[in-house]
Amino acid sequence: MKKKMLLLNTTVLLGLGGVLSTPAYASTIQDMESQKSQIQNQRQDVQSNIKAASDELTSLQAEQDQMKAQLERLTIAEEENNKKAQKTEADIKETSKQVEQLEKEIKLLQEKLEKRNAILKDRARSLQESGGNVEYLQVLLGSSSFGDFVDRALAVSTIVDADRGILKETKNMQDELKTKQADVKSKLASLEDMKAELDEMTVQLAAQKKQKDALAKELKDKEAKNEELKASLQSKDSSLANEQSTLEQNIKDQKAAEEAARKAAEQAAKEAAKKAAEQAQKAAAAPAEQADSSSAKAEAPKASSNDVAPTSAPAPKASNVVTVGNRWIGNSAYVFGGGRSQSDISRGLFDCSSFVHWAYSQVGVNLGPLGSVSTETLKHAGTQVSSSQMQPGDLVFFDTYKKDGHVGIYVGGGKFIGAQSSTGVAIANMSSGYWKQKFNGRVVRI
């Protein structure tokens, strides 16, 4: 593009150099006509450059429109991803509070169980001192842990009713403790996933913002250069037009002066002839001579210009799941949780799993409800095959912020297409670099 603009500017400047080297004034109409012809030729060159520049600007405008649309998508993606990040942060805080509360409840239960443990040991010791059932004591004293102690005590048929009530309450407290501990473990695992996802979002948000800022700067620079080039060409054409207009006026003035001189000469000749005739009559001399004069007329050459209208060819359409997503390359943005509504899809806003769902839907394959599609549902959507048997159209999975955190469609040649968090829909290389490190070998054939 820069080379084209430089060539146009250089051509125009060379053309102007030829015009400016022409003398400002000429002494005869022929000289002025020649000078006018030179300026017309130079102006035609400049106008040809303006035409070429206009065609180039038209092409650039289409590119700029596409850049503006992508900039809008990136702005929307940035807003949506910020909302998702804020919600995830709020979820992390809420889950952390729940974990903290559960840990307090667990601590209280453990304290209660310790007190129950002390009570039961005292009762067992009292029973032993008072000559209680030997079988009962052996069972209790042979326990390996407090939980085993409670289970053994409940199993002994000779236990007194009072002891049974305490033991049952203790057993219930133990079961409640296990449930809460399992709940804490689950919430902590979920918390780790949310934190990892938030970290991933933070990194990708920074990348998206960088991409957006770079695109905005590129767009602004191109618009400024286009306007500068257009203004320069128009200024030069205007200067040439003024030169041509001045010459045309000079030619007009010169012709008017020559015509006036011709008429004056004719008038003088008539008066001279009349005077000679009068003298001839008086002198009876030869008849009077009449003088004739001729005049030359010049026609100015006419300038002509030819305009050629630009044409454009329709873009080809994709036909299968491997290529159907190519239409979104450079025309999409990654949104966490995006692509699950027609509004998102029409604007090219996807995440990895919603893009895969959309691509397969375009070739008539339904991968389940759109609203609940995820990498987890997609890895169970077809048949697991070995990575050595991978074929175009297979789903490939990657361990990013979590196991099977990213999915794409294998296109062959060690590459896959997918909604990448840093670029939107794009084809990436999984044979080397980042994606090779993240590929976990899971391949699903739909």
C-alpha positions as a printed Julia matrix, in Angstrom:
446×3 Matrix{Float64}:
   0.0     0.0     0.0
   2.78    2.44    0.97
   4.58    1.65   -2.29
   1.44    2.39   -4.29
   0.93    5.73   -2.54
   4.61    6.66   -3.03
   4.39    5.8    -6.73
   1.27    7.96   -7.15
   2.89   10.92   -5.38
   6.12   10.56   -7.37
   4.23   10.47  -10.67
   2.24   13.58   -9.78
   5.35   15.5    -8.71
   7.15   14.6   -11.9
   4.12   15.79  -13.88
   4.06   19.08  -12.02
   7.77   19.53  -12.61
   7.07   19.46  -16.35
   4.29   22.02  -15.99
   6.26   24.4   -13.82
   9.17   24.3   -16.27
   6.86   25.69  -19.0
   7.22   29.49  -19.55
   4.52   31.43  -17.75
   3.79   33.62  -20.8
   4.05   33.16  -24.57
   4.26   35.83  -27.25
   1.96   34.3   -29.88
  -1.26   32.35  -29.98
   0.62   29.41  -31.42
   3.04   29.44  -28.49
   0.18   29.72  -26.01
  -1.75   26.9   -27.7
   1.37   24.74  -27.46
   1.79   25.63  -23.8
  -1.91   24.91  -23.17
  -1.57   21.53  -24.85
   1.37   20.66  -22.6
  -0.59   21.63  -19.48
  -3.59   19.6   -20.67
  -1.36   16.57  -21.14
   0.17   17.07  -17.7
  -3.26   17.53  -16.17
  -4.5    14.34  -17.83
  -1.6    12.51  -16.18
  -2.5    13.97  -12.79
  -6.18   13.16  -13.31
  -5.18    9.63  -14.25
  -3.25    9.44  -10.98
  -6.27   10.83   -9.13
  -8.41    8.13  -10.76
  -5.92    5.44   -9.7
  -5.77    6.94   -6.22
  -9.58    7.06   -6.03
  -9.76    3.37   -6.98
  -7.13    2.61   -4.34
  -9.01    4.69   -1.77
 -12.19    2.77   -2.61
 -10.35   -0.48   -1.95
  -8.91    0.97    1.24
 -12.35    2.1     2.34
 -13.62   -1.48    2.13
 -10.62   -2.59    4.18
 -11.28    0.2     6.68
 -14.94   -0.8     6.96
 -13.85   -4.35    7.77
 -11.34   -3.03   10.33
 -14.04   -0.87   11.93
 -16.38   -3.86   12.17
 -13.63   -5.94   13.8
 -12.87   -3.06   16.15
 -16.52   -2.99   17.21
 -16.46   -6.76   17.79
 -13.33   -6.46   19.92
 -14.96   -3.65   21.93
 -18.03   -5.83   22.57
 -15.82   -8.8    23.43
 -13.8    -6.67   25.85
 -16.97   -5.48   27.59
 -18.5    -8.97   27.8
 -15.25  -10.56   29.0
 -14.85   -7.85   31.67
 -18.38   -8.62   32.89
 -17.57  -12.34   32.98
 -14.32  -11.66   34.87
 -16.18   -9.48   37.4
 -18.83  -12.18   37.89
 -16.14  -14.81   38.35
 -14.43  -12.64   40.95
 -17.77  -12.27   42.77
 -18.32  -16.06   42.59
 -14.85  -16.64   44.01
 -15.58  -14.33   46.93
 -18.95  -15.99   47.6
 -17.48  -19.51   47.4
 -14.62  -18.45   49.67
 -17.18  -17.24   52.24
 -19.04  -20.57   51.99
 -15.81  -22.49   52.47
 -14.91  -20.32   55.46
 -18.35  -20.93   57.03
 -18.11  -24.68   56.43
 -14.66  -24.77   58.01
 -16.08  -23.03   61.1
 -18.91  -25.57   61.29
 -16.44  -28.42   60.86
 -14.31  -27.03   63.66
 -17.36  -26.86   65.99
 -18.35  -30.41   65.09
 -14.82  -31.62   65.78
 -14.88  -29.9    69.18
 -18.25  -31.52   70.0
 -16.95  -34.91   68.9
 -13.89  -34.55   71.09
 -16.16  -33.83   74.08
 -18.33  -36.85   73.17
 -15.18  -38.92   72.91
 -14.15  -37.91   76.41
 -17.66  -38.71   77.79
 -17.73  -42.15   76.2
 -14.26  -43.0    77.45
 -15.26  -41.97   80.99
 -18.39  -44.15   80.76
 -16.38  -47.09   79.48
 -13.85  -46.63   82.28
 -16.65  -46.46   84.89
 -18.22  -49.6    83.46
 -14.9   -51.41   83.71
 -14.36  -50.29   87.31
 -17.86  -51.45   88.28
 -17.33  -54.9    86.77
 -19.17  -54.41   83.5
 -19.51  -56.81   80.63
 -16.03  -58.0    79.57
 -17.07  -58.59   75.95
 -18.33  -55.02   75.71
 -15.1   -53.6    77.1
 -12.89  -55.69   74.81
 -14.79  -54.56   71.77
 -14.5   -50.92   72.7
 -10.9   -51.03   73.82
  -9.88  -52.88   70.64
 -11.01  -50.04   68.34
  -8.36  -48.5    66.07
  -9.88  -45.02   65.9
 -12.63  -42.93   67.38
 -14.86  -43.66   64.36
 -14.16  -47.39   64.79
 -14.89  -46.96   68.49
 -18.36  -45.53   67.76
 -19.15  -48.23   65.18
 -18.09  -51.02   67.6
 -20.07  -49.53   70.47
 -23.25  -49.4    68.37
 -22.74  -53.03   67.34
 -22.54  -54.35   70.91
 -25.96  -55.7    71.94
 -25.3   -55.23   75.66
 -24.93  -51.45   75.48
 -27.23  -49.53   77.77
 -29.94  -47.32   76.32
 -28.31  -44.13   77.58
 -25.04  -45.03   75.83
 -26.89  -45.94   72.64
 -28.5   -42.48   72.46
 -25.16  -40.73   72.89
 -23.51  -42.96   70.33
 -26.23  -42.41   67.75
 -25.95  -38.66   68.14
 -22.19  -38.98   67.82
 -22.57  -41.12   64.69
 -24.88  -38.5    63.13
 -22.38  -35.78   63.97
 -19.62  -37.83   62.3
 -21.72  -38.32   59.16
 -22.48  -34.58   59.07
 -18.78  -33.84   59.46
 -17.9   -36.11   56.51
 -20.57  -34.47   54.35
 -19.34  -30.98   55.16
 -15.74  -31.98   54.58
 -16.68  -33.43   51.16
 -18.62  -30.24   50.38
 -15.61  -28.11   51.28
 -13.38  -30.29   49.11
 -15.77  -29.89   46.14
 -16.09  -26.14   46.6
 -12.33  -25.75   46.92
 -11.86  -27.65   43.64
 -14.47  -25.44   41.99
 -12.74  -22.4    43.45
  -9.42  -23.47   41.95
 -11.07  -23.88   38.53
 -12.67  -20.42   38.78
  -9.38  -18.84   39.81
  -7.58  -20.53   36.92
 -10.27  -19.37   34.5
 -10.05  -15.84   35.87
  -6.27  -15.85   35.41
  -6.8   -17.01   31.82
  -9.36  -14.25   31.28
  -6.99  -11.62   32.66
  -4.23  -12.67   30.25
  -6.57  -12.82   27.26
  -8.24   -9.5    28.12
  -4.82   -7.87   28.03
  -4.1    -9.5    24.65
  -7.47   -8.43   23.26
  -6.97   -4.85   24.45
  -3.51   -4.77   22.84
  -4.98   -6.08   19.58
  -7.82   -3.57   19.74
  -5.49   -0.61   20.39
  -3.15   -1.66   17.55
  -6.08   -2.0    15.15
  -7.46    1.4    16.15
  -4.06    3.03   15.55
  -3.64    1.32   12.18
  -7.1     2.46   11.13
  -6.41    6.05   12.19
  -3.05    6.12   10.38
  -4.56    4.78    7.16
  -7.41    7.27    7.23
  -4.94   10.15    7.74
  -2.69    9.0     4.86
  -5.68    8.53    2.56
  -6.96   12.04    3.26
  -3.47   13.51    2.83
  -2.98   11.79   -0.54
  -6.42   12.8    -1.78
  -5.93   16.43   -0.72
  -2.47   16.55   -2.36
  -3.75   15.22   -5.67
  -6.74   17.55   -5.7
  -4.53   20.53   -4.9
  -2.21   19.71   -7.78
  -5.11   19.23  -10.17
  -6.55   22.57   -9.05
  -3.19   24.26   -9.68
  -3.04   22.83  -13.19
  -6.63   23.87  -13.83
  -5.73   27.45  -12.85
  -2.75   27.39  -15.2
  -4.95   26.11  -18.01
  -7.63   28.7   -17.28
  -5.06   31.51  -17.34
  -3.71   30.34  -20.68
  -7.19   30.04  -22.14
  -7.95   33.6   -21.05
  -4.67   34.81  -22.51
  -5.46   33.07  -25.78
  -8.94   34.59  -25.78
  -7.5    38.06  -25.1
  -4.85   37.63  -27.81
  -7.43   36.5   -30.36
  -9.65   39.45  -29.46
  -6.71   41.82  -29.95
  -5.84   40.29  -33.3
  -9.48   40.47  -34.41
  -9.64   44.12  -33.43
  -6.43   44.78  -35.36
  -7.84   42.96  -38.4
 -11.02   44.99  -38.35
  -9.04   48.21  -37.95
  -6.89   47.25  -40.93
  -9.98   46.52  -43.01
 -11.51   49.83  -42.03
  -8.29   51.64  -42.92
  -8.14   49.88  -46.27
 -11.72   50.85  -47.06
 -11.07   54.46  -46.18
  -7.89   54.43  -48.3
  -9.77   52.89  -51.22
 -12.52   55.44  -50.95
 -10.02   58.26  -50.92
  -8.19   56.77  -53.91
 -11.45   56.47  -55.84
 -12.28   60.04  -55.19
  -8.85   61.08  -56.36
  -9.19   58.86  -59.47
 -12.44   60.43  -60.39
 -10.89   63.75  -60.03
  -7.84   62.76  -61.99
  -9.69   60.35  -64.33
  -7.07   57.82  -63.43
  -7.25   54.02  -63.33
  -9.94   52.35  -61.18
  -9.25   52.07  -57.48
  -7.7    48.95  -56.07
  -9.24   47.2   -53.26
  -7.2    45.4   -50.72
  -8.19   42.04  -49.31
  -6.98   40.6   -46.11
  -7.18   37.14  -44.72
  -7.19   35.85  -41.22
  -6.28   32.51  -39.75
  -8.31   30.82  -37.23
  -6.98   28.27  -34.76
  -8.92   25.73  -32.94
  -7.9    24.69  -29.49
  -7.45   20.98  -28.97
 -10.07   19.42  -26.75
  -9.14   17.35  -23.77
 -10.74   13.97  -23.21
 -10.79   11.63  -20.27
 -11.84    8.02  -19.76
 -13.25    6.63  -16.5
 -13.25    2.95  -15.68
 -15.65    1.72  -12.98
 -14.16   -0.73  -10.46
 -15.55   -4.21  -10.33
 -15.52   -6.82   -7.58
 -15.95  -10.56   -7.59
 -18.19  -12.37   -5.12
 -16.39  -14.32   -2.38
 -16.6   -18.11   -2.55
 -18.59  -19.97    0.1
 -17.35  -22.82    2.32
 -19.0   -26.23    2.06
 -17.96  -28.46    5.0
 -17.13  -28.4     8.67
 -13.39  -27.94    8.07
 -13.8   -24.78    5.98
 -17.22  -23.46    6.95
 -15.71  -21.38    9.75
 -13.24  -19.57    7.45
 -15.8   -16.78    6.98
 -15.17  -15.73   10.6
 -11.38  -15.47   10.3
 -10.58  -11.79   10.89
 -14.3   -11.1    11.43
 -14.85  -12.45   14.95
 -13.87  -12.0    18.58
 -13.57  -14.36   21.56
 -16.1   -13.92   24.36
 -16.1   -16.19   27.43
 -19.52  -17.89   27.35
 -20.32  -16.22   23.99
 -21.89  -17.74   20.87
 -24.93  -19.14   22.67
 -27.47  -16.78   21.14
 -28.31  -15.8    17.58
 -27.33  -12.22   18.41
 -23.8   -13.32   19.39
 -23.46  -15.58   16.35
 -24.58  -12.88   13.9
 -21.89  -10.57   15.35
 -19.18  -13.26   15.29
 -18.83  -13.54   19.08
 -17.82  -17.11   20.09
 -15.93  -19.13   22.64
 -14.22  -22.38   21.62
 -17.08  -24.81   22.29
 -19.86  -22.62   20.84
 -17.85  -22.19   17.61
 -17.46  -25.97   17.24
 -21.21  -26.38   17.87
 -21.99  -23.7    15.24
 -19.62  -25.19   12.64
 -21.16  -28.65   12.9
 -24.68  -27.21   12.82
 -23.82  -25.66    9.43
 -23.32  -29.14    7.96
 -26.44  -30.57    9.6
 -24.91  -32.14   12.73
 -26.48  -31.32   16.11
 -24.06  -31.51   19.05
 -26.71  -31.01   21.74
 -28.38  -27.92   23.25
 -26.5   -24.76   22.33
 -27.11  -23.17   25.73
 -25.25  -25.91   27.61
 -22.47  -26.84   25.18
 -18.99  -26.98   26.72
 -15.68  -28.75   26.24
 -16.93  -31.31   28.78
 -20.07  -32.14   26.73
 -18.15  -32.16   23.43
 -15.55  -34.67   24.58
 -18.41  -37.17   25.09
 -20.23  -36.24   21.85
 -18.58  -38.81   19.61
 -16.05  -41.65   19.56
 -12.58  -41.37   21.1
  -9.84  -42.18   18.57
  -6.07  -42.29   18.75
  -4.22  -39.08   17.88
  -2.22  -41.14   15.35
  -5.5   -41.73   13.45
  -6.56  -38.08   13.52
  -8.51  -36.92   10.44
  -9.85  -33.53    9.24
 -13.13  -32.81   11.02
 -12.12  -34.53   14.3
 -12.35  -32.56   17.53
  -9.01  -31.95   19.28
  -8.67  -30.97   22.94
  -6.07  -28.97   24.84
  -5.22  -28.54   28.52
  -5.2   -24.76   29.03
  -6.46  -23.29   32.31
  -7.83  -26.77   33.12
  -7.86  -30.26   31.6
  -9.74  -30.22   28.27
 -10.1   -26.45   28.67
  -9.99  -25.75   24.9
 -11.38  -27.49   21.79
 -11.03  -27.02   18.04
 -11.62  -28.78   14.7
  -8.66  -30.51   13.06
  -8.18  -29.28    9.45
  -5.17  -31.42    8.5
  -1.48  -30.7     8.13
  -1.0   -30.4    11.88
  -3.4   -27.44   12.13
  -6.83  -26.81   13.63
  -9.47  -24.1    13.4
 -11.16  -22.75   16.51
 -12.21  -19.67   18.43
  -8.9   -18.68   20.03
  -9.09  -16.34   22.99
  -6.44  -13.96   21.64
  -7.51  -13.74   17.99
 -11.11  -14.89   17.61
 -11.71  -17.6    14.98
  -8.37  -18.54   13.45
  -6.33  -21.48   12.16
  -3.51  -22.42   14.53
  -0.55  -24.81   14.36
  -0.69  -27.67   16.85
   2.52  -29.29   15.59
   4.81  -26.81   17.33
   4.88  -24.06   19.92
   2.11  -23.27   22.4
  -0.62  -25.56   21.06
   1.71  -28.54   20.72
   2.53  -28.16   24.43
  -1.16  -27.89   25.35
  -2.51  -30.72   23.14
  -3.42  -33.59   25.48
  -3.94  -36.29   22.85
  -7.72  -36.41   23.16
  -9.36  -36.76   19.73
 -13.11  -37.19   19.24
 -14.65  -38.24   15.94
 -18.21  -37.02   15.42
